[in-house]
Amino acid sequence: MSKAYVNTDRKGAVAVIRLDNPPVNALGHGLRLGIASALKAAEEDAGVKAVVLVGNGRCFSAGADITEFGKPLQSPNLADLIMAIEASPKPVVAAIHGTTLGGGLELALSCHARVAAKDAKLGLPEIKLGILPGAGGTQRVPRLIGAEKALKMITSGDMMPAEEAKASGLVNEVAGDLVDAAAKLAEALADSGDLPRVRDMSVPGDRDTFDKAAAALTGRGRVLPAAKACVDAIKAAIEMPFDKGLAYEYELFKQLVSSDESKAQRHVFFAERNAAKVADMPADTQAKPVSSAAVIGAGTMGGGITMSFANAGIPVTLIETTDAALKRGLDTILANYKRSGRTPQAEIDRRMGLITPTLDIEKAAGADIVIEAVFEEMEIKKEIFGKLDRIAKPGAVLATNTSYLDVNAISAMTKRPADVLGMHFFSPANVMKLLEIVRGKATSHATLATAIAVGRKIGKVPVIVGVCDGFVGNRMLGARLKATEQLLLEGALPHEIDAAATSFGFAMGPLAVSDLAGLDIGMRARRARGVRAAVADAITDAGRYGQKNGKGYYRYDEADKRKPIPDPDVEKIIVEASEKLGIKRRQISQEEIIQRLNYPMINEGAKILEEGIAQRPSDIDVIWVYGYGWPAWRGGPMHHADQMGLKTIRDWLAEQARKSGDASLNPAPVLDRLAREGRGFASAS
Ligand code: CAA
């Protein structure tokens, strides 16, 4: 039987058209066709006075079907449907619940009125996909809520809760009994003969205020094409007649949707959703219920992880070994909550109240999930897992936050390795969204499913990875750090390397990031592996540990402790290191720096894929976008590689390996094979 997409029922003289395209009522061709036919039938039915549009399932509609972008349009397109609704001789009222986004909101805006459920959230998130609302959003929203508010809504992509939408004029009513209220309003409109259309309104608000807000947006830093287009389209709403503005918006939409930036951002959207899908996990795998957590270690990582649980309303026991460490940890958590200035005191109190500090590890017994976040020392971790095996309740998930140690060796300390895995958070753990979930050889599907569900609940983007030194992110970072060290030795200075990285789109360059993270951490990791790095070692030998002591690859002033300032002392250290190794320094171009930072890392990514440490190339992209600041509009390293062409990268690596004698730069076999076949990583996933 073919899928229905909509079903219609009646409430008296009102036809209720229900959108039925799970899971999010994306407005694909079938649903568009279904709505258009149901509307036509209602118009032709003499017994119908008015129409209500409502979504079945969890939301009204999450917008256009993103999978259709870039493919030939099938009629009716969204714009046609929207015109048909607006032109209906019978009033149409949208009854909105859940997330009403993008084209879904634009559909609602073409209706003659809108009623929202209390849980409704309205937004135009297109900017996050590198496009602009292309079905009238930039023209209708300013007419309803004013150009300045529309600018904020459209360029942030943020969602507006129902009550705020009512207050600003985006919806007419907020109601408990959604369909009833919408039907009543629809009937009242029919009785009054009134067919209000947003297109007939003019844009309220002060032009000057809008211009200032627009200039502030386009005047700072890198402005992506989508942001500029949003501003231009809203200007058109103010300046042009409605139909001209609409045509202009659509022109901009067509340009953006075929841009590399938008393709990359759409890639990241789907990559994020695929990253937690486990190829061999049976569909009926159930996550275990988690209503309490314990975190062992109140240092920077443990504190951030604890905050993530408290933020999500999950009670968490924070375990330390000394009063002083526990107090320091709690003080830092409190200071972090206060720092943003955005969390009301009552909310801070509530979150702090969810944290139970203790010096007694036996208290981990009550937790459904225990996360160990102590020093990166195998022996300490093994000891803790031995204890947890004795203490933790049966079935509890036992996770280590190690960033490179062998999860299998840790789980072997327990008699329940199926319950053990890695949950690798990124610093600051209360802010960074990436969560590498490290699957050990004995980790059960239920344990994996639980970690994924918990990760999502605490606002993270989980990605499944396998066990190896550094897992995915840090292993590739290792390749980039090695390249950075070599660049410094051959002639580049820290600010030149960082400038190249920021020109590529990173918010921060690798050396500024190292200073932020603390150079002593890298030093310890190198020592543990017996690795030497002439420049990095000389910098830490000189007592330069990064921002924490005001000097690292840069120096930092009291006036702004976070602003890196190039330091002649560092240049001296670097030049001496080059001299000691007999390397003649030279000027290195920005283009070369970018290649040398990115391509070895991509090669490492290819090896990671080959070894099955990452399930898909797009998982690697998610890791770099959410954990390491890779610009989403460049889609992640593997997507970028596909865009550059794998042959270009393979040839570059082969040449570098030949010139430098560094075997790690030899192209990975999978990269070589795909390049020879003229294919990209995406085709191999
Ligand atoms: N098109 C196609 N598929 C979509 C989709 C869309 N707009 N929105 C969500 N999906 C898919 C997801 O890919 C996912 O599929 P799988 O289960 O196969 O992985 C499924 O629906 C469920 O999505 P989530 O896992 O994200 O569910 P969630 O409950 O966590 O989040 C959501 C729901 C908030 C709606 C989120 O999916 C979301 O933000 N969706 C995108 C919304 C968006 O960007 N809309 C604008 C589209 S562009 C547009 O409308 C242009 C225009 O102006 C004409």
XYZ file of C-alpha atoms and ligand atoms in Angstrom:
739
model
C 0.000 0.000 0.000
C 1.378 3.406 -0.890
C 2.046 5.897 1.871
C -0.717 8.464 2.549
C 1.386 11.471 3.781
C -1.758 13.283 4.989
C -5.056 12.301 6.470
C -8.059 14.547 6.747
C -10.860 14.494 9.280
C -13.593 16.902 10.179
C -14.405 19.018 13.188
C -17.871 20.293 12.321
C -17.448 22.469 9.253
C -13.659 22.564 9.586
C -11.451 20.172 7.612
C -8.449 19.122 9.692
C -5.567 18.176 7.397
C -2.967 16.166 9.298
C 0.609 16.072 8.003
C 1.855 12.511 8.398
C 5.436 12.013 7.283
C 7.388 10.637 10.270
C 9.655 11.330 11.977
C 9.562 15.126 11.508
C 7.031 15.831 8.708
C 9.784 16.991 6.357
C 8.069 18.602 3.372
C 9.200 16.163 0.713
C 7.371 15.724 -2.567
C 4.834 13.197 -1.232
C 3.781 15.426 1.649
C 3.605 18.543 -0.529
C 1.408 16.700 -3.000
C -0.736 15.324 -0.170
C -1.329 18.753 1.377
C -2.104 20.332 -2.011
C -4.689 17.651 -2.864
C -6.282 17.720 0.594
C -6.540 21.506 0.435
C -8.142 21.351 -3.011
C -10.633 18.751 -1.793
C -11.528 20.960 1.194
C -11.991 23.969 -1.058
C -14.302 21.998 -3.337
C -16.328 20.533 -0.464
C -19.361 22.744 0.106
C -19.665 21.396 3.648
C -16.252 22.784 4.620
C -16.046 26.401 5.827
C -12.402 26.483 6.893
C -9.257 24.393 7.173
C -6.775 23.551 9.945
C -3.287 22.241 9.138
C -1.724 20.199 11.933
C 1.237 17.822 12.209
C 0.947 14.209 13.359
C 3.703 12.892 15.604
C 6.324 14.946 17.395
C 6.135 18.235 15.492
C 4.281 20.329 12.936
C 7.113 20.173 10.408
C 10.924 20.443 10.456
C 10.875 22.105 7.035
C 11.920 21.220 3.521
C 13.265 17.715 2.958
C 16.987 18.419 2.940
C 17.707 15.215 1.012
C 15.908 16.742 -1.999
C 18.315 19.696 -2.257
C 20.412 19.624 -5.402
C 17.977 17.240 -7.122
C 15.446 18.258 -9.801
C 12.372 19.871 -8.211
C 9.147 17.909 -8.387
C 5.903 19.812 -8.605
C 4.304 21.186 -6.541
C 7.329 22.868 -5.046
C 7.071 24.443 -1.614
C 6.589 27.929 -3.032
C 3.618 26.740 -5.158
C 2.045 25.064 -2.147
C 2.505 28.159 -0.039
C 0.889 30.324 -2.716
C -2.041 27.902 -2.913
C -2.620 28.083 0.844
C -2.385 31.858 0.898
C -4.809 32.129 -2.028
C -7.342 29.725 -0.531
C -10.840 31.227 -0.538
C -11.462 29.454 2.774
C -9.416 30.445 5.829
C -6.544 28.112 6.666
C -5.154 28.079 10.220
C -1.886 26.383 11.176
C -1.966 24.440 14.458
C 1.680 24.251 15.470
C 3.313 21.948 18.002
C 6.861 20.761 18.657
C 9.611 22.087 16.442
C 8.299 24.135 13.548
C 11.293 24.941 11.449
C 12.365 26.340 8.103
C 9.870 25.524 5.356
C 7.526 24.208 8.073
C 7.312 27.658 9.616
C 7.113 29.249 6.175
C 4.123 27.023 5.423
C 2.489 28.179 8.659
C 3.199 31.811 7.766
C 1.262 31.447 4.519
C -1.824 30.443 6.523
C -4.371 33.065 7.512
C -3.605 32.595 11.216
C -1.435 30.483 13.529
C -2.170 28.820 16.861
C 0.762 27.338 18.789
C 0.829 24.670 21.481
C 2.675 25.623 24.647
C 5.592 23.316 23.729
C 5.983 24.751 20.227
C 9.318 26.160 19.143
C 9.568 28.179 15.963
C 12.713 28.825 13.989
C 14.367 29.422 10.657
C 17.589 27.394 11.017
C 18.498 27.548 7.315
C 21.624 29.596 8.043
C 23.047 26.510 9.758
C 22.741 24.721 6.419
C 24.423 27.550 4.528
C 21.185 28.737 2.912
C 18.460 31.254 3.662
C 14.744 30.602 4.182
C 13.728 30.171 0.564
C 9.958 29.954 0.784
C 9.049 33.443 1.906
C 10.513 33.388 5.436
C 12.687 36.443 4.898
C 9.689 38.362 3.520
C 6.922 37.291 5.880
C 8.744 37.188 9.232
C 9.821 40.874 9.107
C 6.228 41.860 8.272
C 5.018 40.095 11.404
C 7.717 40.842 13.974
C 9.724 43.727 12.495
C 12.952 43.726 10.513
C 15.369 43.874 13.425
C 13.885 40.928 15.327
C 13.608 39.011 12.063
C 17.280 39.676 11.385
C 18.236 38.205 14.736
C 15.982 35.188 14.312
C 17.068 34.416 10.758
C 20.807 35.035 11.129
C 21.079 33.116 14.416
C 18.844 30.223 13.375
C 17.721 30.064 17.006
C 14.287 28.779 17.963
C 11.637 30.983 19.542
C 9.390 29.463 22.230
C 5.597 29.705 21.770
C 4.951 32.461 24.314
C 7.648 34.673 22.819
C 6.273 33.964 19.338
C 2.869 35.156 20.557
C 4.327 38.261 22.186
C 6.248 39.208 19.060
C 3.348 38.564 16.703
C 4.542 35.437 14.916
C 1.526 33.449 16.131
C -1.979 34.634 16.974
C -2.629 32.407 19.982
C -1.022 29.932 22.339
C -3.489 27.236 23.331
C -3.670 24.092 25.426
C -6.200 22.321 23.237
C -4.449 22.993 19.965
C -6.743 21.619 17.277
C -9.898 22.832 19.016
C -8.520 26.338 19.377
C -7.318 26.389 15.763
C -10.686 25.116 14.497
C -12.532 27.782 16.494
C -10.296 30.505 15.103
C -10.688 29.138 11.572
C -14.480 29.130 11.890
C -14.479 32.640 13.318
C -12.424 33.839 10.355
C -14.818 32.112 7.961
C -17.791 33.745 9.664
C -16.192 37.175 9.525
C -15.226 36.744 5.880
C -11.753 37.974 6.808
C -8.740 36.372 5.061
C -5.694 38.098 6.596
C -2.515 37.583 4.577
C 0.950 38.399 5.832
C 1.933 39.586 2.349
C -0.488 42.512 2.666
C 1.223 43.865 5.778
C 4.070 46.360 5.767
C 7.299 45.883 7.720
C 7.044 47.662 11.090
C 10.009 49.125 12.985
C 12.697 51.680 12.594
C 14.952 51.473 9.518
C 17.943 52.970 11.285
C 17.942 50.382 14.049
C 17.784 47.629 11.457
C 20.625 49.128 9.425
C 22.816 49.380 12.513
C 22.121 45.755 13.483
C 22.796 44.634 9.900
C 26.053 46.603 9.735
C 27.174 45.087 13.038
C 26.575 41.643 11.600
C 28.286 42.098 8.279
C 31.059 44.306 9.575
C 32.911 41.835 11.763
C 35.223 38.967 10.877
C 34.441 36.502 8.152
C 30.907 36.871 6.800
C 29.620 33.723 5.139
C 27.531 34.091 1.977
C 24.371 32.837 3.719
C 24.575 35.503 6.427
C 25.025 38.232 3.851
C 22.144 36.878 1.788
C 19.837 36.868 4.845
C 20.613 40.533 5.449
C 20.050 41.404 1.776
C 16.772 39.507 1.628
C 15.388 41.223 4.743
C 16.413 44.572 3.262
C 14.405 43.573 0.209
C 11.403 42.899 2.446
C 11.617 46.493 3.632
C 12.301 48.066 0.259
C 10.494 45.996 -2.361
C 6.887 45.047 -3.038
C 6.132 41.571 -1.657
C 6.324 39.585 -4.914
C 9.591 41.221 -5.957
C 11.095 40.525 -2.541
C 9.962 36.921 -2.797
C 11.564 36.503 -6.229
C 14.800 38.071 -4.934
C 14.839 35.715 -1.934
C 14.418 32.716 -4.247
C 17.290 33.857 -6.469
C 19.559 34.073 -3.416
C 18.325 30.672 -2.227
C 19.199 29.031 -5.566
C 22.718 30.473 -5.494
C 23.337 29.389 -1.903
C 21.944 25.893 -2.219
C 24.481 25.037 -4.904
C 27.423 26.600 -3.020
C 30.261 24.514 -1.580
C 29.600 26.009 1.852
C 26.006 24.807 1.930
C 26.920 21.361 0.577
C 29.465 21.070 3.381
C 27.010 22.161 6.060
C 24.333 19.756 4.815
C 26.965 17.025 4.848
C 27.687 17.812 8.513
C 23.946 17.767 9.351
C 23.515 14.187 8.152
C 27.002 13.122 9.289
C 26.133 14.135 12.843
C 23.012 12.013 12.796
C 24.795 8.989 11.321
C 27.781 9.115 13.656
C 26.039 7.356 16.509
C 24.578 4.618 14.314
C 26.347 1.349 14.974
C 26.420 -0.822 11.870
C 26.161 -4.149 13.714
C 23.767 -3.077 16.473
C 20.454 -4.972 16.409
C 17.531 -2.579 15.860
C 15.826 -3.696 19.071
C 18.810 -2.825 21.321
C 17.559 -0.963 24.386
C 19.548 1.672 26.251
C 19.566 1.079 30.007
C 17.725 3.708 32.062
C 20.080 6.281 33.584
C 18.825 8.506 36.381
C 22.039 9.070 38.319
C 25.741 9.395 37.589
C 29.064 9.420 39.389
C 32.224 11.154 38.215
C 35.603 10.187 39.637
C 38.049 13.090 39.642
C 37.170 16.767 40.168
C 39.886 18.195 37.926
C 39.218 20.213 34.771
C 37.679 17.291 32.873
C 35.811 15.739 35.797
C 34.381 19.140 36.741
C 33.185 19.840 33.193
C 31.604 16.377 32.894
C 29.863 16.856 36.248
C 28.453 20.184 35.031
C 27.125 18.510 31.871
C 25.120 16.041 33.979
C 23.853 18.724 36.367
C 22.894 20.922 33.408
C 20.752 18.081 32.092
C 19.078 17.645 35.496
C 20.796 14.333 36.291
C 21.985 13.962 39.915
C 25.721 13.346 39.983
C 28.111 12.229 42.719
C 31.524 13.857 42.420
C 34.301 11.758 43.941
C 37.784 12.919 44.924
C 40.559 11.674 47.156
C 41.310 14.817 49.187
C 39.251 17.627 50.680
C 41.419 20.204 48.951
C 40.928 18.676 45.461
C 37.196 18.343 46.017
C 36.875 21.934 47.203
C 38.962 23.211 44.291
C 36.785 21.257 41.861
C 33.520 22.542 43.320
C 34.803 26.128 43.448
C 35.731 25.929 39.770
C 32.301 24.545 38.862
C 30.598 27.375 40.746
C 32.891 29.966 39.170
C 32.126 28.555 35.720
C 28.393 28.822 36.341
C 28.782 32.410 37.486
C 31.185 33.466 34.748
C 28.690 33.519 31.876
C 26.424 35.854 33.863
C 23.478 34.324 32.010
C 22.397 31.645 34.487
C 20.070 33.000 37.201
C 21.231 32.368 40.770
C 18.246 30.088 41.499
C 19.197 27.919 38.531
C 22.850 27.836 39.628
C 21.676 26.731 43.089
C 19.489 24.034 41.553
C 22.362 22.661 39.468
C 24.865 22.809 42.323
C 22.232 21.016 44.431
C 22.305 18.107 41.978
C 26.018 17.583 42.688
C 26.920 15.473 45.723
C 30.602 15.824 46.588
C 32.286 12.983 48.451
C 35.662 11.488 49.344
C 34.144 8.019 49.471
C 34.422 6.036 46.235
C 31.951 3.503 47.654
C 29.269 6.135 46.905
C 29.654 5.206 43.226
C 27.494 2.200 44.143
C 24.300 4.184 43.627
C 25.076 5.391 40.102
C 23.676 4.036 36.821
C 26.766 5.344 35.041
C 30.231 6.000 36.445
C 32.751 8.102 34.534
C 36.365 8.004 35.572
C 38.236 11.241 34.834
C 41.528 11.022 36.722
C 45.130 11.496 35.511
C 46.173 9.771 32.315
C 48.057 7.021 34.105
C 47.235 3.453 33.297
C 48.060 2.080 36.731
C 45.734 4.530 38.512
C 42.955 3.834 36.038
C 43.380 0.085 36.408
C 43.187 0.382 40.165
C 39.999 2.452 39.973
C 38.296 0.019 37.608
C 39.258 -2.863 39.886
C 37.495 -1.035 42.712
C 34.510 -0.099 40.576
C 34.059 -3.736 39.628
C 33.534 -4.480 43.301
C 31.487 -1.371 44.117
C 29.257 -0.479 41.144
C 25.769 -1.890 40.925
C 25.192 -4.719 38.454
C 24.625 -3.412 34.924
C 25.993 0.081 35.615
C 27.922 1.558 32.693
C 31.579 2.021 33.614
C 33.276 4.627 31.442
C 36.779 6.016 31.262
C 37.443 9.506 29.977
C 40.929 8.542 28.830
C 42.079 10.438 25.759
C 44.500 7.834 24.453
C 44.950 4.829 26.790
C 43.870 1.278 25.905
C 40.239 0.847 26.937
C 40.552 -2.954 26.611
C 43.370 -3.047 29.159
C 41.229 -0.974 31.523
C 38.117 -3.124 31.080
C 40.202 -6.255 31.666
C 40.485 -5.158 35.302
C 36.803 -5.956 35.739
C 34.762 -9.111 35.563
C 32.220 -7.153 33.493
C 34.081 -5.839 30.419
C 30.785 -5.771 28.497
C 29.737 -2.821 30.684
C 32.953 -0.866 30.098
C 33.740 1.684 27.384
C 35.456 5.010 26.817
C 33.550 8.278 26.957
C 36.083 10.785 25.736
C 34.921 14.327 26.434
C 36.692 17.430 25.126
C 37.814 20.354 27.187
C 35.977 22.389 28.432
C 33.665 19.395 28.811
C 30.657 21.483 29.828
C 30.923 23.422 26.555
C 32.395 21.200 23.846
C 29.795 19.109 22.072
C 31.945 16.238 20.851
C 31.834 12.921 22.681
C 33.972 10.085 21.321
C 32.414 6.861 22.541
C 35.186 4.296 22.533
C 33.982 0.784 21.906
C 36.145 -1.871 23.545
C 36.364 -5.367 22.137
C 33.966 -6.665 24.797
C 31.625 -3.635 25.072
C 28.015 -4.789 24.717
C 25.473 -3.167 22.415
C 23.336 -2.219 25.413
C 26.292 -0.413 27.002
C 26.992 1.426 23.741
C 23.327 2.353 23.324
C 23.248 3.668 26.901
C 26.339 5.827 26.400
C 24.858 7.234 23.175
C 21.536 8.023 24.861
C 23.243 9.603 27.883
C 25.557 11.582 25.597
C 22.571 13.018 23.731
C 20.729 13.747 26.967
C 23.620 15.820 28.240
C 23.769 17.751 24.972
C 26.716 16.053 23.298
C 27.222 14.797 19.756
C 28.256 11.156 20.200
C 30.531 9.482 17.663
C 31.453 5.800 17.939
C 35.180 5.043 17.602
C 37.424 2.035 18.156
C 40.431 1.520 20.417
C 43.809 2.852 19.281
C 46.331 5.332 20.635
C 44.513 8.694 20.660
C 41.330 7.240 19.110
C 40.281 9.357 16.104
C 40.556 13.023 17.035
C 43.786 13.068 19.007
C 45.475 10.602 16.681
C 44.849 12.937 13.754
C 45.792 15.903 15.922
C 49.106 14.135 16.512
C 49.732 14.191 12.750
C 48.920 17.912 12.678
C 51.173 18.661 15.667
C 54.016 16.830 13.991
C 53.487 18.972 10.892
C 53.362 22.109 13.032
C 56.660 21.240 14.697
C 58.270 20.656 11.300
C 56.919 23.948 9.947
C 58.400 25.795 12.926
C 61.752 24.130 12.351
C 61.781 24.914 8.637
C 61.021 28.614 8.949
C 57.431 29.441 9.973
C 56.685 31.318 13.191
C 53.739 30.538 15.502
C 51.684 33.549 14.411
C 52.239 32.713 10.739
C 51.019 29.145 11.210
C 48.023 30.323 13.226
C 47.189 33.008 10.661
C 47.154 30.370 7.923
C 44.802 28.184 9.994
C 42.421 31.050 10.742
C 42.454 32.131 7.107
C 41.310 28.581 6.317
C 38.418 29.071 8.750
C 39.539 27.780 12.147
C 38.569 30.123 14.972
C 42.036 29.563 16.490
C 45.328 28.320 15.104
C 47.009 25.131 16.406
C 49.627 26.943 18.492
C 47.179 29.295 20.174
C 45.090 26.183 20.931
C 48.125 24.404 22.406
C 48.758 27.419 24.644
C 45.129 27.355 25.753
C 45.176 23.620 26.504
C 48.484 23.831 28.394
C 51.845 22.802 26.939
C 52.691 20.650 29.957
C 49.925 18.243 28.935
C 51.507 17.659 25.523
C 54.922 17.390 27.158
C 53.721 14.650 29.526
C 52.052 12.773 26.670
C 55.272 12.915 24.599
C 57.378 11.736 27.525
C 55.013 8.836 28.197
C 55.532 7.716 24.605
C 59.256 8.492 24.493
C 58.664 11.010 21.688
C 60.967 14.040 21.205
C 59.976 17.326 19.552
C 62.819 19.825 19.299
C 60.767 23.031 19.411
C 57.929 21.903 21.681
C 60.424 20.441 24.178
C 62.592 23.586 24.139
C 59.514 25.739 24.792
C 58.426 23.717 27.844
C 62.063 23.371 29.011
C 62.069 27.183 29.132
C 59.165 26.991 31.622
C 56.575 28.114 29.077
C 53.339 26.202 29.709
C 50.860 28.349 27.776
C 48.109 30.684 28.939
C 48.182 29.176 32.428
C 51.522 30.869 33.208
C 51.295 33.724 30.729
C 53.848 32.347 28.265
C 53.891 29.563 25.749
C 54.211 29.830 21.975
C 53.098 33.404 22.629
C 53.267 35.721 25.581
C 50.150 36.947 27.378
C 49.609 40.300 29.084
C 47.876 41.025 32.363
C 45.576 43.357 30.382
C 44.163 40.447 28.337
C 45.305 37.081 29.567
C 43.857 35.292 26.538
C 45.282 37.411 23.732
C 48.351 35.799 22.139
C 51.184 38.247 21.480
C 54.139 37.113 19.301
C 57.236 36.899 21.470
C 60.840 37.456 20.243
C 62.047 35.048 22.966
C 60.038 32.280 21.329
C 61.427 33.141 17.915
C 64.901 32.824 19.417
C 64.130 29.393 20.878
C 62.749 28.224 17.527
C 65.654 29.562 15.469
C 68.125 27.906 17.854
C 66.297 24.593 17.497
C 66.544 24.849 13.684
C 70.254 25.675 13.927
C 70.950 22.751 16.248
C 69.417 20.395 13.704
C 71.218 22.093 10.809
C 67.958 23.151 9.147
C 68.195 26.216 6.915
C 65.101 28.316 7.600
C 63.032 29.699 4.708
C 59.864 31.735 4.122
C 56.889 29.350 3.928
C 53.769 30.475 2.061
C 50.314 30.429 3.614
C 49.137 27.932 1.002
C 51.961 25.535 1.875
C 51.254 25.888 5.592
C 47.591 24.976 5.060
C 48.505 21.926 2.965
C 51.044 20.777 5.519
C 48.596 21.158 8.393
C 45.700 19.422 6.648
C 46.995 16.736 4.310
C 49.000 14.578 6.760
C 45.992 14.661 9.051
C 43.721 13.503 6.235
C 46.206 10.697 5.533
C 45.961 9.641 9.182
C 42.162 9.760 8.837
C 42.432 7.390 5.875
C 44.511 4.961 7.969
C 41.939 5.201 10.755
C 39.218 4.235 8.278
C 41.260 1.361 6.931
C 41.749 -0.007 10.446
C 38.023 0.303 11.183
C 38.662 2.703 14.084
C 36.076 5.035 12.543
C 33.016 3.518 10.915
C 32.664 6.149 8.193
C 34.637 9.103 6.781
C 31.781 11.392 7.799
C 32.251 10.329 11.463
C 35.757 11.783 11.272
C 34.306 15.005 9.919
C 31.897 15.246 12.860
C 34.785 14.733 15.287
C 36.781 17.568 13.760
C 33.854 19.959 13.448
C 32.556 19.446 17.002
C 35.804 18.760 18.829
C 38.540 20.707 17.104
C 36.913 23.742 15.511
C 37.093 22.614 11.893
C 34.759 25.093 10.125
C 31.418 23.395 9.392
C 31.220 25.232 6.081
C 34.276 23.253 4.999
C 32.530 20.023 6.010
C 35.356 18.348 7.977
C 38.728 17.007 6.795
C 37.470 14.015 4.823
C 34.779 16.031 3.042
C 37.389 18.697 2.328
C 39.677 16.018 0.903
C 36.921 14.907 -1.443
C 36.425 18.495 -2.544
C 40.144 18.986 -3.175
C 40.284 15.691 -5.081
C 42.037 12.677 -3.560
C 44.536 12.532 -6.398
C 45.852 16.008 -5.486
C 46.290 14.948 -1.869
C 47.787 11.553 -2.690
C 50.357 13.136 -5.051
C 51.249 15.855 -2.547
C 51.781 13.299 0.239
C 53.872 11.016 -1.971
C 56.089 13.958 -2.923
C 56.474 15.098 0.703
C 57.300 11.559 1.844
C 59.952 11.324 -0.866
C 61.457 14.735 -0.040
C 61.430 14.367 3.749
C 62.011 10.633 4.119
C 59.127 10.602 6.607
C 57.396 7.269 5.987
C 54.266 8.377 7.878
C 53.556 10.676 4.937
C 53.329 7.815 2.453
C 49.740 7.855 1.184
C 47.520 5.364 3.035
C 46.596 2.428 0.766
C 42.894 3.346 0.782
C 43.717 6.917 -0.231
C 45.956 5.681 -3.004
C 43.328 3.223 -4.261
C 40.481 5.754 -4.230
C 42.685 8.338 -5.948
C 43.554 5.832 -8.682
C 39.879 5.003 -9.139
C 39.003 8.711 -9.324
C 36.731 8.392 -6.296
C 36.272 10.240 -3.007
C 36.031 9.024 0.594
C 32.255 9.589 0.558
C 31.858 6.952 -2.146
C 33.677 4.424 0.010
C 31.463 4.714 3.101
N 14.877 16.976 5.952
C 15.158 15.670 5.864
N 15.396 14.882 6.937
C 15.312 15.455 8.146
C 15.010 16.812 8.316
C 14.767 17.585 7.144
N 14.459 18.874 7.214
N 15.013 17.092 9.635
C 15.297 15.947 10.270
N 15.477 14.953 9.376
C 15.761 13.550 9.660
C 17.107 13.354 10.315
O 18.119 13.245 9.360
C 16.893 12.082 11.095
O 16.978 11.023 10.170
P 17.558 9.594 10.632
O 16.681 9.138 11.742
O 17.495 8.777 9.402
O 18.976 9.866 11.086
C 15.422 12.173 11.514
O 14.818 13.116 10.642
C 15.225 12.637 12.941
O 15.989 13.827 13.138
P 16.873 14.049 14.443
O 17.622 12.815 14.768
O 17.635 15.291 14.209
O 15.748 14.255 15.553
P 15.707 15.274 16.758
O 14.419 15.038 17.439
O 16.958 15.209 17.528
O 15.671 16.734 16.084
C 14.879 18.448 14.592
C 14.567 17.125 15.322
C 15.063 19.577 15.621
C 13.729 18.747 13.697
C 16.208 18.292 13.797
O 16.124 17.121 13.013
C 16.500 19.433 12.866
O 17.035 20.438 13.288
N 16.175 19.256 11.563
C 16.540 20.203 10.541
C 15.636 21.382 10.545
C 16.008 22.316 9.429
O 17.162 22.651 9.223
N 14.973 22.759 8.713
C 15.161 23.655 7.615
C 15.222 22.843 6.377
S 15.662 23.813 5.024
C 14.260 24.583 4.562
O 13.211 24.383 5.093
C 14.524 25.484 3.382
C 13.443 26.343 2.988
O 13.332 27.467 3.407
C 12.530 25.890 1.923
